[in-house]
PDB file of C-alpha atoms in Angstrom:
ATOM      1  CA  MET A   1     -19.497 -29.964 -23.700  1.00 48.00           C
ATOM      2  CA  ARG A   2     -18.827 -33.074 -25.632  1.00 52.00           C
ATOM      3  CA  GLY A   3     -15.488 -34.761 -25.321  1.00 51.00           C
ATOM      4  CA  TYR A   4     -14.287 -32.657 -22.373  1.00 52.00           C
ATOM      5  CA  ALA A   5     -14.182 -33.710 -18.777  1.00 53.00           C
ATOM      6  CA  CYS A   6     -15.045 -30.811 -16.528  1.00 54.00           C
ATOM      7  CA  ALA A   7     -14.145 -30.785 -12.867  1.00 58.00           C
ATOM      8  CA  GLY A   8     -15.093 -28.006 -10.568  1.00 59.00           C
ATOM      9  CA  THR A   9     -17.074 -26.876  -7.595  1.00 57.00           C
ATOM     10  CA  ARG A  10     -20.708 -26.120  -7.841  1.00 58.00           C
ATOM     11  CA  VAL A  11     -21.583 -22.861  -6.107  1.00 58.00           C
ATOM     12  CA  ASN A  12     -25.011 -21.565  -5.240  1.00 61.00           C
ATOM     13  CA  SER A  13     -26.510 -19.120  -2.768  1.00 63.00           C
ATOM     14  CA  ARG A  14     -26.548 -21.749  -0.032  1.00 66.00           C
ATOM     15  CA  THR A  15     -22.848 -22.524  -0.272  1.00 62.00           C
ATOM     16  CA  TYR A  16     -20.948 -21.263   2.744  1.00 64.00           C
ATOM     17  CA  VAL A  17     -17.772 -19.385   1.934  1.00 63.00           C
ATOM     18  CA  PRO A  18     -15.703 -18.543   5.006  1.00 66.00           C
ATOM     19  CA  GLU A  19     -14.793 -14.891   5.366  1.00 65.00           C
ATOM     20  CA  LYS A  20     -11.109 -14.071   5.328  1.00 65.00           C
ATOM     21  CA  HIS A  21     -10.044 -11.287   7.616  1.00 63.00           C
ATOM     22  CA  TYR A  22      -7.309  -9.051   6.328  1.00 61.00           C
ATOM     23  CA  GLN A  23      -4.269  -8.447   8.486  1.00 66.00           C
ATOM     24  CA  ARG A  24      -1.520  -5.996   7.689  1.00 67.00           C
ATOM     25  CA  PRO A  25       1.692  -7.854   6.973  1.00 64.00           C
ATOM     26  CA  GLU A  26       4.624  -7.443   9.351  1.00 75.00           C
ATOM     27  CA  LEU A  27       6.777  -4.535   8.282  1.00 85.00           C
ATOM     28  CA  SER A  28      10.428  -5.038   7.525  1.00 91.00           C
ATOM     29  CA  GLU A  29      12.922  -2.610   9.007  1.00 94.00           C
ATOM     30  CA  LEU A  30      13.323  -0.967   5.601  1.00 94.00           C
ATOM     31  CA  ASN A  31       9.575  -0.523   5.089  1.00 93.00           C
ATOM     32  CA  THR A  32       9.203   0.922   8.586  1.00 94.00           C
ATOM     33  CA  GLY A  33      12.000   3.367   7.820  1.00 95.00           C
ATOM     34  CA  LEU A  34      10.342   4.377   4.557  1.00 95.00           C
ATOM     35  CA  LEU A  35       7.027   4.991   6.302  1.00 94.00           C
ATOM     36  CA  GLU A  36       8.680   7.133   8.945  1.00 95.00           C
ATOM     37  CA  ALA A  37      10.509   9.135   6.260  1.00 97.00           C
ATOM     38  CA  ILE A  38       7.312   9.996   4.357  1.00 97.00           C
ATOM     39  CA  PRO A  39       5.785  13.139   5.835  1.00 96.00           C
ATOM     40  CA  TYR A  40       2.107  13.836   6.308  1.00 95.00           C
ATOM     41  CA  TRP A  41       0.395  16.030   3.733  1.00 94.00           C
ATOM     42  CA  PRO A  42       0.895  18.926   2.880  1.00 93.00           C
ATOM     43  CA  GLU A  43       4.620  18.152   3.254  1.00 95.00           C
ATOM     44  CA  THR A  44       6.080  15.923   0.532  1.00 96.00           C
ATOM     45  CA  VAL A  45       9.286  14.021  -0.144  1.00 97.00           C
ATOM     46  CA  ASP A  46      10.895  13.139  -3.463  1.00 96.00           C
ATOM     47  CA  LEU A  47      11.181   9.430  -4.339  1.00 95.00           C
ATOM     48  CA  LEU A  48      14.789   9.951  -5.461  1.00 96.00           C
ATOM     49  CA  ASP A  49      15.642  11.413  -2.050  1.00 97.00           C
ATOM     50  CA  LEU A  50      14.129   8.337  -0.378  1.00 96.00           C
ATOM     51  CA  ALA A  51      16.120   6.056  -2.678  1.00 96.00           C
ATOM     52  CA  LYS A  52      19.380   7.845  -1.839  1.00 97.00           C
ATOM     53  CA  ARG A  53      18.616   7.930   1.875  1.00 96.00           C
ATOM     54  CA  PHE A  54      17.941   4.181   2.067  1.00 96.00           C
ATOM     55  CA  ARG A  55      20.502   3.213  -0.606  1.00 96.00           C
ATOM     56  CA  ILE A  56      17.997   1.428  -2.820  1.00 95.00           C
ATOM     57  CA  THR A  57      16.884   2.081  -6.385  1.00 95.00           C
ATOM     58  CA  PRO A  58      14.002   4.455  -7.144  1.00 92.00           C
ATOM     59  CA  LYS A  59      12.193   1.488  -8.716  1.00 93.00           C
ATOM     60  CA  SER A  60      12.496  -0.432  -5.448  1.00 93.00           C
ATOM     61  CA  VAL A  61      11.089   2.541  -3.520  1.00 93.00           C
ATOM     62  CA  ASP A  62       8.179   2.718  -5.961  1.00 91.00           C
ATOM     63  CA  ARG A  63       7.435  -1.005  -5.589  1.00 91.00           C
ATOM     64  CA  ARG A  64       7.581  -0.893  -1.809  1.00 92.00           C
ATOM     65  CA  LEU A  65       5.293   2.128  -1.677  1.00 91.00           C
ATOM     66  CA  GLY A  66       2.884   0.312  -3.978  1.00 89.00           C
ATOM     67  CA  THR A  67       2.492  -2.453  -1.411  1.00 88.00           C
ATOM     68  CA  LEU A  68       2.182  -0.009   1.502  1.00 90.00           C
ATOM     69  CA  GLN A  69       0.043   2.745   0.005  1.00 90.00           C
ATOM     70  CA  GLU A  70      -3.402   1.352   0.689  1.00 87.00           C
ATOM     71  CA  ASP A  71      -2.793   0.367   4.311  1.00 89.00           C
ATOM     72  CA  TYR A  72      -0.864   3.511   5.221  1.00 92.00           C
ATOM     73  CA  LEU A  73      -2.640   6.100   3.013  1.00 93.00           C
ATOM     74  CA  ILE A  74       0.419   6.978   0.940  1.00 94.00           C
ATOM     75  CA  PHE A  75      -0.094   8.797  -2.330  1.00 92.00           C
ATOM     76  CA  GLN A  76       2.189   9.937  -5.118  1.00 91.00           C
ATOM     77  CA  ASP A  77       2.088  12.930  -7.409  1.00 90.00           C
ATOM     78  CA  GLY A  78       4.807  12.437  -9.971  1.00 89.00           C
ATOM     79  CA  ASN A  79       8.006  11.858  -8.002  1.00 91.00           C
ATOM     80  CA  GLU A  80       6.640  13.410  -4.826  1.00 94.00           C
ATOM     81  CA  CYS A  81       4.861  11.377  -2.154  1.00 95.00           C
ATOM     82  CA  SER A  82       3.077  12.068   1.087  1.00 96.00           C
ATOM     83  CA  ARG A  83       0.652  10.447   3.541  1.00 95.00           C
ATOM     84  CA  PHE A  84      -2.782  11.185   4.900  1.00 93.00           C
ATOM     85  CA  ARG A  85      -3.460  10.797   8.584  1.00 91.00           C
ATOM     86  CA  THR A  86      -5.720   7.859   9.456  1.00 87.00           C
ATOM     87  CA  ASP A  87      -8.512  10.257  10.474  1.00 86.00           C
ATOM     88  CA  LEU A  88      -7.994  12.201   7.186  1.00 84.00           C
ATOM     89  CA  SER A  89      -7.707  15.454   9.167  1.00 86.00           C
ATOM     90  CA  ASN A  90      -4.924  16.740   6.902  1.00 82.00           C
ATOM     91  CA  MET A  91      -6.758  16.063   3.649  1.00 80.00           C
ATOM     92  CA  GLU A  92      -7.845  19.670   3.059  1.00 80.00           C
ATOM     93  CA  ALA A  93      -4.470  21.197   3.914  1.00 69.00           C
ATOM     94  CA  ARG A  94      -2.716  23.524   1.476  1.00 63.00           C
TER      95      ARG A  94
END
């Protein structure tokens, strides 16, 4: 590459890259409340009901659930949401 100065790190198969261990972030009081208000499948709750209950906007509920869904097995179907148990024992319900 003529005329350009390139700076970077050379990586090969011998380069050691430390592993980062994932930790769940601390839950705020609001996020804990949201988690407790979301029932386990096959029961569901409407996002608008959650927004009214916690006095936040539906968009805020949606954003918060987006950050929590992977760690706490939350899923949405339209405006309805629910959770799976950690052992997935309620997955086949309904």
